[in-house]
Structure formats: structure tokens, C-alpha cells
XYZ file of C-alpha atoms in Angstrom:
515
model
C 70.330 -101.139 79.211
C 67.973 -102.292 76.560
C 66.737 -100.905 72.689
C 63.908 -99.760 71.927
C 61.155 -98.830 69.606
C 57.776 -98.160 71.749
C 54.802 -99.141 70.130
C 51.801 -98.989 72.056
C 48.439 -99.600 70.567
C 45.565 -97.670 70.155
C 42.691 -96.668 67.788
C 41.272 -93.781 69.037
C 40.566 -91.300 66.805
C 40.609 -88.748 70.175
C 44.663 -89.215 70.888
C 45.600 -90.497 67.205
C 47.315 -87.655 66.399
C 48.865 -86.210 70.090
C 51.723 -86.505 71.994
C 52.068 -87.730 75.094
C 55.024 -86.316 76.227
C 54.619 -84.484 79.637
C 51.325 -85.253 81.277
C 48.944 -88.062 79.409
C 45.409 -89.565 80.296
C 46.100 -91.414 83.569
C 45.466 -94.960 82.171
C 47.375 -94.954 79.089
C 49.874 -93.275 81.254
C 49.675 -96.512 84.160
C 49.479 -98.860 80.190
C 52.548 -97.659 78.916
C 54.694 -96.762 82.073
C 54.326 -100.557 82.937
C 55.778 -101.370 79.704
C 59.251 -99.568 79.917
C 60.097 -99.121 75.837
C 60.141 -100.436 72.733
C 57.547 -102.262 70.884
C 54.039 -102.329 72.502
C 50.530 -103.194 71.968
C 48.184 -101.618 74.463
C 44.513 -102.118 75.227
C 43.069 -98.881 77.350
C 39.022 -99.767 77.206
C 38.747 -97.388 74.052
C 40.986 -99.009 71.718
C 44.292 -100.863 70.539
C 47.439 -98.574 70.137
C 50.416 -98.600 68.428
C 52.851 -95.118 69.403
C 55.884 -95.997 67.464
C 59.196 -94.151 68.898
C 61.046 -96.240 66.631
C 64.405 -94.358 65.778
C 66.309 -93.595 62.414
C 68.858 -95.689 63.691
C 68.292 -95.034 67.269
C 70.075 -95.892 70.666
C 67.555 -96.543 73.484
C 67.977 -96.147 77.138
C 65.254 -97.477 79.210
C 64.480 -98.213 82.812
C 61.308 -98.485 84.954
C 58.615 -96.603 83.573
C 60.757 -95.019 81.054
C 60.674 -95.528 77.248
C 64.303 -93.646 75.512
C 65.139 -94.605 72.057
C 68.458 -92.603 70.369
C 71.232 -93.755 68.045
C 71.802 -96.823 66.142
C 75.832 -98.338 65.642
C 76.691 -100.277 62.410
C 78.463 -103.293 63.139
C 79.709 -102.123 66.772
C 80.732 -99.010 67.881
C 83.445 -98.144 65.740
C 81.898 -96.624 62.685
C 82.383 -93.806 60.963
C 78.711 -94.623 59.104
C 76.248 -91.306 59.492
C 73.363 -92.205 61.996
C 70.194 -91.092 62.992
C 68.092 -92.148 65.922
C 64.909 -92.376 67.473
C 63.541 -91.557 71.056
C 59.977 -91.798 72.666
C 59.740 -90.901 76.065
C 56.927 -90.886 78.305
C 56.985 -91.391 82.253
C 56.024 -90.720 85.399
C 58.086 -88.485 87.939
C 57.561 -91.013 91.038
C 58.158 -94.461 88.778
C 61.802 -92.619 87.494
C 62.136 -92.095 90.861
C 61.739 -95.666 91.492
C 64.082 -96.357 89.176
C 66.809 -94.348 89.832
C 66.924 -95.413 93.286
C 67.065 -98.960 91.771
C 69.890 -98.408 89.556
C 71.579 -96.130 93.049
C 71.059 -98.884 95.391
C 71.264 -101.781 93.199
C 69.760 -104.927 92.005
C 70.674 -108.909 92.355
C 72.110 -110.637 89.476
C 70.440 -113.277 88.503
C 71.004 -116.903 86.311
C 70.232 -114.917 82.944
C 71.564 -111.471 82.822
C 74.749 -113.149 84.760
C 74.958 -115.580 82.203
C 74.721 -112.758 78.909
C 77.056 -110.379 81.201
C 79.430 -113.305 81.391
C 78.901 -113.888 77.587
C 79.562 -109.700 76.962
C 82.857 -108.993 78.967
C 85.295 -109.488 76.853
C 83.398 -106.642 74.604
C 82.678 -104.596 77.425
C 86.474 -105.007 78.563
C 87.153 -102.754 74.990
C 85.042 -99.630 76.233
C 86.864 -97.785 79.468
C 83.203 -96.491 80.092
C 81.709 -100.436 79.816
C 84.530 -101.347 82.085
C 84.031 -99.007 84.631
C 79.943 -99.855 84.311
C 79.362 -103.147 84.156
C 82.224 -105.320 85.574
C 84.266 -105.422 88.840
C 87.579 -105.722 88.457
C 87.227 -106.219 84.777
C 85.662 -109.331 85.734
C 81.990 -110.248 85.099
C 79.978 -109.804 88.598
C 79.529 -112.778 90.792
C 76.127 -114.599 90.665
C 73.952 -112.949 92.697
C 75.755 -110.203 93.448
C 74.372 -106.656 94.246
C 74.940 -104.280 90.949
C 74.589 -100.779 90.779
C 74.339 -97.867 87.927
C 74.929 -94.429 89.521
C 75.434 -93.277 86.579
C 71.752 -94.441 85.309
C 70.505 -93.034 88.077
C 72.061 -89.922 87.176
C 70.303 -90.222 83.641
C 66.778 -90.952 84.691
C 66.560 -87.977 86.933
C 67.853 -85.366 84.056
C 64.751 -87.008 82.655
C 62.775 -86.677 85.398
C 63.406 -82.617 85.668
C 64.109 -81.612 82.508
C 61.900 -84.655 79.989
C 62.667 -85.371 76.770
C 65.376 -82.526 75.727
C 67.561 -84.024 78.352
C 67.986 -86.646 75.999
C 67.627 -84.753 72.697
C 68.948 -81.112 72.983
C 70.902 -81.529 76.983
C 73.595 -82.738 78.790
C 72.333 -86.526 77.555
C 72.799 -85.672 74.415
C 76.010 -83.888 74.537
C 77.535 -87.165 76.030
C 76.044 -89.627 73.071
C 77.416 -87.147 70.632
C 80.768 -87.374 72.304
C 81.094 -91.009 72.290
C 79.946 -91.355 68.921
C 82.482 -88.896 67.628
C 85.458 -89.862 69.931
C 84.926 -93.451 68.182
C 85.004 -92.006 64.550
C 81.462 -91.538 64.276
C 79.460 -88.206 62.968
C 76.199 -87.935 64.648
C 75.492 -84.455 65.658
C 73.603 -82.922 68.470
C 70.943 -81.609 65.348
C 70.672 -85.159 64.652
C 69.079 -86.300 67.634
C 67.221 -82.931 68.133
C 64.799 -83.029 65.053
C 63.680 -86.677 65.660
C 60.018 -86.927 66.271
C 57.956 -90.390 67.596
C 54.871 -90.743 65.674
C 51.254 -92.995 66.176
C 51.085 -95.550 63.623
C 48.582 -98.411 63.165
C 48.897 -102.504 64.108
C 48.559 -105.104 61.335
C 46.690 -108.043 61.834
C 44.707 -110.978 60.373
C 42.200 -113.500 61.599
C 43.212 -116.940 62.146
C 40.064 -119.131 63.196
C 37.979 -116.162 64.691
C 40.837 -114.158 66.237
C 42.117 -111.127 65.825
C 46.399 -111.859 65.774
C 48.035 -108.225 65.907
C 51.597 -107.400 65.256
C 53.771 -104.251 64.937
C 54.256 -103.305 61.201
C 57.311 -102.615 59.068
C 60.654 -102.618 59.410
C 59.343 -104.977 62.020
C 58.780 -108.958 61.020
C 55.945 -109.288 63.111
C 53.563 -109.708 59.335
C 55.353 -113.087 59.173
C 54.168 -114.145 61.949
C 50.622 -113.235 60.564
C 51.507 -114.714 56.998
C 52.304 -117.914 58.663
C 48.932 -118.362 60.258
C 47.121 -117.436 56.886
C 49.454 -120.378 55.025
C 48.326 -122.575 58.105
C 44.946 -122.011 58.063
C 44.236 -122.002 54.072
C 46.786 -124.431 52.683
C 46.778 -127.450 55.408
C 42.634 -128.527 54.837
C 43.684 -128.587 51.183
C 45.639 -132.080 52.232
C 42.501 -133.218 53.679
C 43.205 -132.911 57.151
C 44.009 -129.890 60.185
C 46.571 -129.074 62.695
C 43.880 -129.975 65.441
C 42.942 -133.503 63.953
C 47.162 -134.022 63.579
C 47.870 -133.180 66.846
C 51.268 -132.214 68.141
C 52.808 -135.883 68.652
C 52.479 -135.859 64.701
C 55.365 -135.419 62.792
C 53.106 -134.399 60.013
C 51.885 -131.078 62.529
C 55.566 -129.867 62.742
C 56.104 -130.899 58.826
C 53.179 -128.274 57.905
C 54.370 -125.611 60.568
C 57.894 -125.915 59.833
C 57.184 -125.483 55.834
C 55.017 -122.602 56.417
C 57.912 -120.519 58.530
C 60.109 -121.141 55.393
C 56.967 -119.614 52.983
C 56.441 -116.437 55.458
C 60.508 -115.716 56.174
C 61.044 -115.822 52.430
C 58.805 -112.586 52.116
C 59.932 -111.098 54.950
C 63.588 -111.179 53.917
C 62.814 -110.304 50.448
C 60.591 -107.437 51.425
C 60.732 -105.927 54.853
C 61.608 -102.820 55.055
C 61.417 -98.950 56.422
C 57.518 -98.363 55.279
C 59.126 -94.416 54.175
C 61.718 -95.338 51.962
C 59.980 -98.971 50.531
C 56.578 -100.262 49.106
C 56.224 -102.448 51.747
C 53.417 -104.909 50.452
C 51.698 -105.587 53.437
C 48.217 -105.933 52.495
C 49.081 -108.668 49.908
C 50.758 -110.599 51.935
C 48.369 -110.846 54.577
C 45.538 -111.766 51.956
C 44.169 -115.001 51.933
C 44.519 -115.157 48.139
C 48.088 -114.345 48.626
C 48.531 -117.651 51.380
C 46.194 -119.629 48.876
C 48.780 -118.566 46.258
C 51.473 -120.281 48.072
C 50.111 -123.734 49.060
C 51.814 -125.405 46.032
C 54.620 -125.140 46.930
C 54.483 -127.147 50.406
C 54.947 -130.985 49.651
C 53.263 -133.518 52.388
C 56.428 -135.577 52.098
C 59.961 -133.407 51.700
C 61.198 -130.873 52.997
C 61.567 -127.668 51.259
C 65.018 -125.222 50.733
C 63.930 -121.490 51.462
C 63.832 -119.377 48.738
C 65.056 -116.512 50.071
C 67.544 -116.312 53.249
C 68.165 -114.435 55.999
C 68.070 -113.967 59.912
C 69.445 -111.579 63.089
C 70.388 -112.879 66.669
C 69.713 -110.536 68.921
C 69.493 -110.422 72.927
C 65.909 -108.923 73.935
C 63.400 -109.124 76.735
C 60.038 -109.294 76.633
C 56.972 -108.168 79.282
C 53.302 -108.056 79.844
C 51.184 -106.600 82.260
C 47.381 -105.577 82.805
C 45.872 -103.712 85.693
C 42.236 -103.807 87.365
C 41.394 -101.213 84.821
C 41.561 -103.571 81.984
C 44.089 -102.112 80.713
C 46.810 -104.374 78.903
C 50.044 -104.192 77.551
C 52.526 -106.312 75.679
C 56.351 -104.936 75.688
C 59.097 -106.077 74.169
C 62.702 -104.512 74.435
C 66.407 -105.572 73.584
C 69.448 -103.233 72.600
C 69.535 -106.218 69.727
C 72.812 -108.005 70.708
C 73.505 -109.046 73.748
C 74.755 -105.501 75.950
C 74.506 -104.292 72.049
C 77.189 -102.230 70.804
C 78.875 -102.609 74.722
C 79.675 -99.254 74.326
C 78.452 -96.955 76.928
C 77.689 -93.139 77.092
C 79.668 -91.922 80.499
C 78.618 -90.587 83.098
C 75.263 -91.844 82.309
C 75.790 -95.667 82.530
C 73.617 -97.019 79.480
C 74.731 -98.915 76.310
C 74.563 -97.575 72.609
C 73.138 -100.336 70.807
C 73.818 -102.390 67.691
C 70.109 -102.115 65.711
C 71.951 -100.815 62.705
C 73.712 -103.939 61.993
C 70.424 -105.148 60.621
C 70.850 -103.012 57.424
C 71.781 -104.517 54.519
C 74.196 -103.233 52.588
C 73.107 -105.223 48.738
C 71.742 -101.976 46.795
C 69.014 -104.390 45.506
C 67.748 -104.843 49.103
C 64.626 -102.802 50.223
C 66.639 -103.051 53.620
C 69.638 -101.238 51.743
C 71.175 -98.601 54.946
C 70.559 -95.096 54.153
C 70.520 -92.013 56.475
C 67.247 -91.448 58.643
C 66.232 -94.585 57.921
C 65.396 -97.134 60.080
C 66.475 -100.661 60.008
C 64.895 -104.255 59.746
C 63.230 -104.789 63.256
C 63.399 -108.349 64.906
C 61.522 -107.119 67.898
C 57.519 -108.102 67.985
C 55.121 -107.751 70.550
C 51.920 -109.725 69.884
C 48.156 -109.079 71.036
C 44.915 -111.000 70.427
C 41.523 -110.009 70.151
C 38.219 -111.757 70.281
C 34.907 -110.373 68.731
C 36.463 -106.716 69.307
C 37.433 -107.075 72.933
C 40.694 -107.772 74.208
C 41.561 -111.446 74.906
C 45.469 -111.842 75.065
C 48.883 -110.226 75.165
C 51.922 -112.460 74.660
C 55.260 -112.550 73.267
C 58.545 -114.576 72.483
C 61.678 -113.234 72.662
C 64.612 -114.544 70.269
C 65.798 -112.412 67.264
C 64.577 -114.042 64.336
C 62.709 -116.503 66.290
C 60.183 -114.207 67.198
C 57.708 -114.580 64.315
C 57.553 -118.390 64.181
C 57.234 -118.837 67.771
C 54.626 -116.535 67.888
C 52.775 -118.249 64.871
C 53.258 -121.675 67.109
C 51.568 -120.148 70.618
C 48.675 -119.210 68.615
C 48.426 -122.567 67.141
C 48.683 -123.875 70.485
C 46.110 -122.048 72.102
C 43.341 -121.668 69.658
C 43.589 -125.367 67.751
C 45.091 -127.374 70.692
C 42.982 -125.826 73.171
C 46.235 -125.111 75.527
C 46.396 -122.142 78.275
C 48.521 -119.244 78.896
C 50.816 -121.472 80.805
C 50.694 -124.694 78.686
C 51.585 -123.619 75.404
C 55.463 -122.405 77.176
C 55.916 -125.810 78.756
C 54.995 -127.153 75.455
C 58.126 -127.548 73.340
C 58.993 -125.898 70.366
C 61.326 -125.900 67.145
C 63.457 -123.192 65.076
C 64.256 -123.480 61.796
C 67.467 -121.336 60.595
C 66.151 -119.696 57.125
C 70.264 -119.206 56.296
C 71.358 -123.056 57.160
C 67.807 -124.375 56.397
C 68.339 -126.562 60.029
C 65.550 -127.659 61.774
C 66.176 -127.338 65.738
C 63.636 -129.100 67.958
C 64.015 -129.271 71.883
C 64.728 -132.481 73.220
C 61.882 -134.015 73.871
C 60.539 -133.232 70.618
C 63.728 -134.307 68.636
C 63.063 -137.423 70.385
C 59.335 -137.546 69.518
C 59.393 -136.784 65.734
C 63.162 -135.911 64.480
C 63.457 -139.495 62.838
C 60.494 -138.771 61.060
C 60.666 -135.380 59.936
C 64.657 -136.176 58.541
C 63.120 -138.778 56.522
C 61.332 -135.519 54.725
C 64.271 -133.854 54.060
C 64.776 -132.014 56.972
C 68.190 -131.430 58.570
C 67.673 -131.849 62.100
C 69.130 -131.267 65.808
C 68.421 -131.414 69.214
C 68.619 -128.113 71.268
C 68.019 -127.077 74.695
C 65.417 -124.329 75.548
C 67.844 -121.186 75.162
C 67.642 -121.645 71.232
C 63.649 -120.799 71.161
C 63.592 -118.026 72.912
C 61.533 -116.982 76.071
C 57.471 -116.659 76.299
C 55.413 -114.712 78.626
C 51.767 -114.198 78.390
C 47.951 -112.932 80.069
C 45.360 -114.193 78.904
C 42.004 -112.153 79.844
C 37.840 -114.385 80.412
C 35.618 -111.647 80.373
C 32.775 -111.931 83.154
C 29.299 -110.280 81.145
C 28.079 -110.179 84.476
C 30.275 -107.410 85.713
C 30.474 -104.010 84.592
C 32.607 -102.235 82.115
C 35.341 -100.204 83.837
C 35.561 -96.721 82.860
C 38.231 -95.553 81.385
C 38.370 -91.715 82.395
C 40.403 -89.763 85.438
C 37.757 -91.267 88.008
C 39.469 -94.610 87.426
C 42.574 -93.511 89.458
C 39.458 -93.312 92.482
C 37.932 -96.014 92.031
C 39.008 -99.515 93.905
C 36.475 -102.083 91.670
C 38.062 -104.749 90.255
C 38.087 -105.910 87.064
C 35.697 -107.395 84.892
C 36.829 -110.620 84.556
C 39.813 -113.035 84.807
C 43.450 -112.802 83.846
C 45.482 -116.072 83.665
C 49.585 -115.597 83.502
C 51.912 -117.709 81.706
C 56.048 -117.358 82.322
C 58.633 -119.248 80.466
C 60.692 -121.849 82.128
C 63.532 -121.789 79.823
C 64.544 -117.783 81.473
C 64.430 -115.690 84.745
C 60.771 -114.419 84.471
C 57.685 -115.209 86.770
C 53.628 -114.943 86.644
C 52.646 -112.360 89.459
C 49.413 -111.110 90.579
C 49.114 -108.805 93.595
């Protein structure tokens, strides 16, 4: 299944400092249940949330209204490196349920997952247990085929009866410990018993009157934010702005393209686990601090990063918001593609491959060490507009998560583009290691002459390469009154106080549904 670091966010000072573990407040319960794991914002009426359940080098296993986060696996599942993990877990007895009868009675296979299943088998060939789960034959399913996981199933209701310490202290976690030591590794069952999920807080900055949040450290999602700032201090000082240029301007893509180089360089020189590292992010969210870096974009040529770096990873990412107003913005991935492709039998889920993102140069703030947890690609973004929510989105893509995100905001709020237009738009990537430039077709075709007479090194690429979008944007109607947000919200059948508009990128399976 999928990785995982939940992160769902809040600011109320009421729940800052609980637990949600058995039985929470019915709407942040119906928030986060529609979210399924990892990293989260979350809008609940009283506040934006961030619950991080983000593991010491932790394995996730997630499903339908299920967040699990547990051990991470340096460099595939053959390691002998000492890990630690990470697991949140809150659901809802009749959504597991849901779930489980899912994974008993199966699901169709569809262009994407068949396509990274067909990508994975040789891997998943290595593991008996990945055999036996996820191919036929030791083939990769057929297209739209039915596929089951019994042995999910069999996971999510140990969950569903016995909660978390099925997974930290039970039979789950007697099975992960197995694996891990029949392959050479030494995670104990103590290991995964004394992890803990904790609250923490979103960062964010304003970029033209908006509120842009992201998760914080060992998360990238601050250069997504630092990008912005550069964008919206340094381009006026060239006498000109990213609405005026327009995106049929090679000069747009010149300024957007030097200011991912500029906001990856920190990142890779100074993300980090926030406990074991003076993250700095307040500096380099600062105004002063983008102001500080303007000098060194040139107009006219291309730049070489000054510090390199970058993860592929295979991730999905979801949104949702109910009548209630509340909103949520998921993301999830088990980082590569079926991550480690090990799987813990007879329970039918993956250990993934998160701790590959360690660095092993001692100079590194990202240097692996035990309970620590690694550099996280995954990023869920929200948006906020004079203190009331206004957007969740997100763009999954390993390492092109930040930059992509940086580019929807630009496209909504200076290009005046909706939820659905700024996916159809295209997009680029630029590769901090190779410093390449990829643009999609169309916009190869539009501007790539130009922008290689800059500098840049240049290709054309098809949609897979910039990952996949999905967004809801919410219009507030002043007219209508403020849902409430306590226990007589499961009563009441009013709807919402406004409009929400969904966006769903082309370029993956994914739709925009409203029911």
C-alpha cells in the first residue's frame, strides 16, 4: 500500500495537545478519515491542523479511512541498518469495514497502478510474500483485472478490534519485526512500541494576499514557499511581473525556472529532522532573506544550482471537503514505486523505502541516525484568504512537488486561472542534479528555443514527468450561515456555505466528484 506521515492541520488551542486515537470530535474525525494517511492539511471551521504521525523511519500501511505509519528500509529491504518508525492511526470502525471488504472482494486495475505494478514486478518477483500478493502467476495483473488483498483485509480488521497496538505491540507488529529480521534487519518489537505521533504547526507565507501553507521539516514543502517569496520580491526589481509577462513568455518560465534553482539550493543544503537540526525556517521564509537572493538571478542566462540534490518517488495525492466546510488535502506514497516491494505476510502491505532519503555525508544535516526521521518529498498544500479557508491542492512527483506547487499558485492568483485550468495548463521540471530543464510539449514548442538561448539545457517530456494535480477550490457565500462545527453537525442536513470548484489532473487516473 502507500507511506505515510499524517499531517492534518489545525490551530486550536482546545485539541493542540490530545490524541485522537479511539473516538475524536465527529468532524475532524469525517476531515481526516477522508484523507487516508500521510501528510495533511485540514480545515474543521475552528482552525488549520497539522497532526504529524511522521515515523523515525517508519513503514506505513494505509487504506480507506485509515492512517498507519511504521518502519522505514535503507536502500531496499535488505539492510542490516537499525530503524525506527512512525505510526498515526485514527479511523472509523464502519469506513475499515469498508475497506476491508474492498481489499476481500477486490478492486479494478486501472491505466496507472497497472502501469507502476508492471514497472514493480520484477522487484516484487524477489519477495515470496510480494509474489504471492501482488502478481498472478508471477506475472503483473491484466489491465483491468479484479485484484484482491485478503491479507489487507485481514490487517484492517486487527485494527478495527484491537486499534493502534495491533500495529505497535500485536500480531501486526510481530509480523514487521519478522520480516525485518529474516532479511538481516534489527528492528525490535520495543522499537515500534514507544513511537508516539505528535501535533505540530504548518509553515506558511503570503504571496500577493494569500496565505500558502505547507508541512514543515524534514518535509520540502518551505521551498515551495521560498520560491513564491523570490517570485514575488525579486521579479518587479527587473521592472516588470509574472502577470504583465504572461505565460507564452519565455521570460515568465526564465524567472520561475531560476527561482526553483534559488529555493532547492536551501532545501538540499538545509532540510532536515527539526529534532536533531537547526532547521532555519524562519529565515528562509523572510522577505529579507528572498530580497537577499535576487542578485543572483540574471534576465539573460541561465544559472548552475549551487547546491544539488533530488528523490523520485511514487506517491498519490487527494482532496476532499464535505457540506460541513470541512477540508482536507492528503498526500501519501510508500516513496518508490510499491517501495521497498517487500511485504509483511499474512497481512498483504509493503514496507517502504523512505529511508533511502538519508544521506549518508556526515556534513549533511540529513546525515541517517537512529530515531530520526528522513528528508520528506511528500507536501500537501492549503491556501487561505483573509483567515478563511480558500483552497486545498497538491502535486504529486518526488522532488517535483515544491516547484509545481509554487507554479499552481502562480497560476491561480497572477494568471487568474481556476481549479481546473491551472492542471490543463502545462508545466516544466528542472532536475537540481543534471541542471535540465524539462517542459511538456507544447511548451517546449512554445518557448524551448528561447529559453536554450539563456543557457538552459532543455527537453521535451510528456505529462508523467510533472507529476499529477488535484485541487478544491472553496467561494464563500456571506449570505449564508456559518456551519457549526460541534456533534449537532452529524444532524443537521444544511448545506454549505458556499461553492466548491474541483480540479483533476489529466496526465493520471483521478476524477473531480461531487455527490
Amino acid at each position: 500500500m502507500s507511506d505515510s506521515r499524517l499531517t492534518a492541520l489545525r490551530w486550536d488551542d482546545e485539541y493542540r495537545n490530545q490524541r485522537y486515537v479511539d473516538e475524536p470530535p465527529l468532524p475532524f474525525v469525517e476531515r481526516i478519515l477522508d484523507t487516508l494517511r500521510a501528510d495533511a492539511s485540514a480545515w474543521n471551521g475552528t482552525g488549520l491542523y497539522v497532526g504529524c504521525g511522521n515515523g523515525r523511519n517508519y513503514l506505513p500501511l494505509i487504506d480507506a479511512g485509515l492512517v498507519l505509519f511504521g518502519l522505514d528500509v535503507i536502500h531496499g529491504y535488505r539492510t542490516t541498518f537499525p530503524v525506527t518508525l512512525g505510526m498515526a492511526a485514527t479511523w472509523d470502525p464502519e469506513l475499515v469495514e469498508r475497506a476491508a471488504r474492498i481489499a476481500e472482494e477486490g478492486w479494478g486495475l486501472a491505466e496507472r497502478r497497472h502501469s507502476d505494478l508492471r514497472g514493480a514486478t520484477n522487484g516484487l518477483r524477489n519477495d515470496p510474500d510480494s509474489r504471492e500478493t501482488f502478481l498472478v502467476g508471477d506475472q503483473t495483473p491484466a489491465l483491468y483485472s479484479i485484484i484482491r488483498n485478503p491479507g489487507l483485509a485481514k490487517a484492517l480488521r486487527l485494527l478495527q478490534t484491537q486499534g493502534r497496538d495491533a500495529f505497535y505491540r500485536g500480531a501486526i507488529a510481530d509480523a514487521i519485526v519478522a520480516k525485518m529480521q529474516a532479511n538481516g534487519g534489527v528492528m525490535t518489537k520495543a522499537d515500534l512500541g514507544e513511537f508516539q505521533s505528535e501535533w505540530t504547526e504548518p509553515i506558511s507565507t503570503n504571496y500577493h494576499g494569500y496565505d500558502v501553507f505547507e508541512l514543515p521539516p524534514p518535509g520540502q514543502g518551505f521551498a515551495a514557499l521560498e520560491m513564491l517569496n523570490i517570485l514575488e520580491v525579486c521579479v518587479p526589481k527587473f521592472g516588470t511581473s509574472l502577470a504583465a509577462l504572461g505565460s507564452s513568455d519565455p521570460q515568465y518560465w526564465h524567472y520561475l525556472v531560476e527561482a526553483k534553482k534559488l529555493a532547492y539550493s536551501d532545501l538540499f543544503a538545509k532540510n532536515a529532522d527539526p529534532m536533531f537540526a537547526q532547521v532555519p525556517v524562519k529565515e528562509l521564509l523572510s522577505k529579507p532573506h528572498a530580497a537577499s537572493l535576487c542578485g543572483k538571478i540574471d534576465p539573460n542566462v541561465a544559472s548552475k544550482p549551487t547546491v544539488t540534490g533530488g528523490r523520485e518517488s511514487g506517491t498519490i495525492y487527494l482532496t476532499t471537503a464535505d457540506r460541513w466546510g470541512n477540508m482536507v488535502s492528503l498526500i501519501h506514497s510508500v516513496f518508490g514505486v510499491y517501495g521497498s516491494r517487500a511485504t509483511v505476510a499474512p497481512y498483504g502491505f509493503v514496507l517502504h523505502n523512505r529511508g533511502s532519503a538519508f544521506s549518508l555525508n556526515p556534513n549533511s544535516p540529513n546525515i541517517v541516525a537512529p530515531h530520526k526521521r528522513p528528508f520528506h518529498t511528500i507536501i500537501a498544500g492549503f491556501v487561505m484568504k483573509d483567515g478563511q479557508p480558500f483552497m486545498t491542492f497538491g502535486n504529486m512527483g518526488g522532488s517535483v512537488q515544491p516547484e509545481t506547487h509554487a507554479q499552481h499558485m502562480v497560476n491561480l492568483i497572477d494568471l487568474g486561472m481556476n481549479v481546473q485550468m491551472t492542471t490543463d495548463a502545462a508545466r516544466f521540471t528542472h532536475n537540481q542534479n543534471s541542471n535540465v530543464l524539462s517542459l511538456e510539449a507544447n511548451l517546449y514548442n512554445l518557448v524551448g528555443a528561447a529559453l536554450k538561448a539563456k543557457g538552459h539545457d532543455v527537453r521535451s517530456v510528456n505529462g508523467g514527468a510533472v507529476g499529477g494535480y488535484q485541487g478544491i477550490l472553496f467561494t464563500r457565500d456571506p449570505r449564508m450561515p456559518e456551519p457549526n462545527f460541534d456533534r449537532r453537525a452529524a444532524a443537521e442536513d444544511l448545506p454549505v456555505n458556499g461553492v466548491y470548484r474541483g480540479g483533476s489532473d489529466h496526465r493520471k487516473d483521478g476524477q473531480a466528484v461531487g455527490w
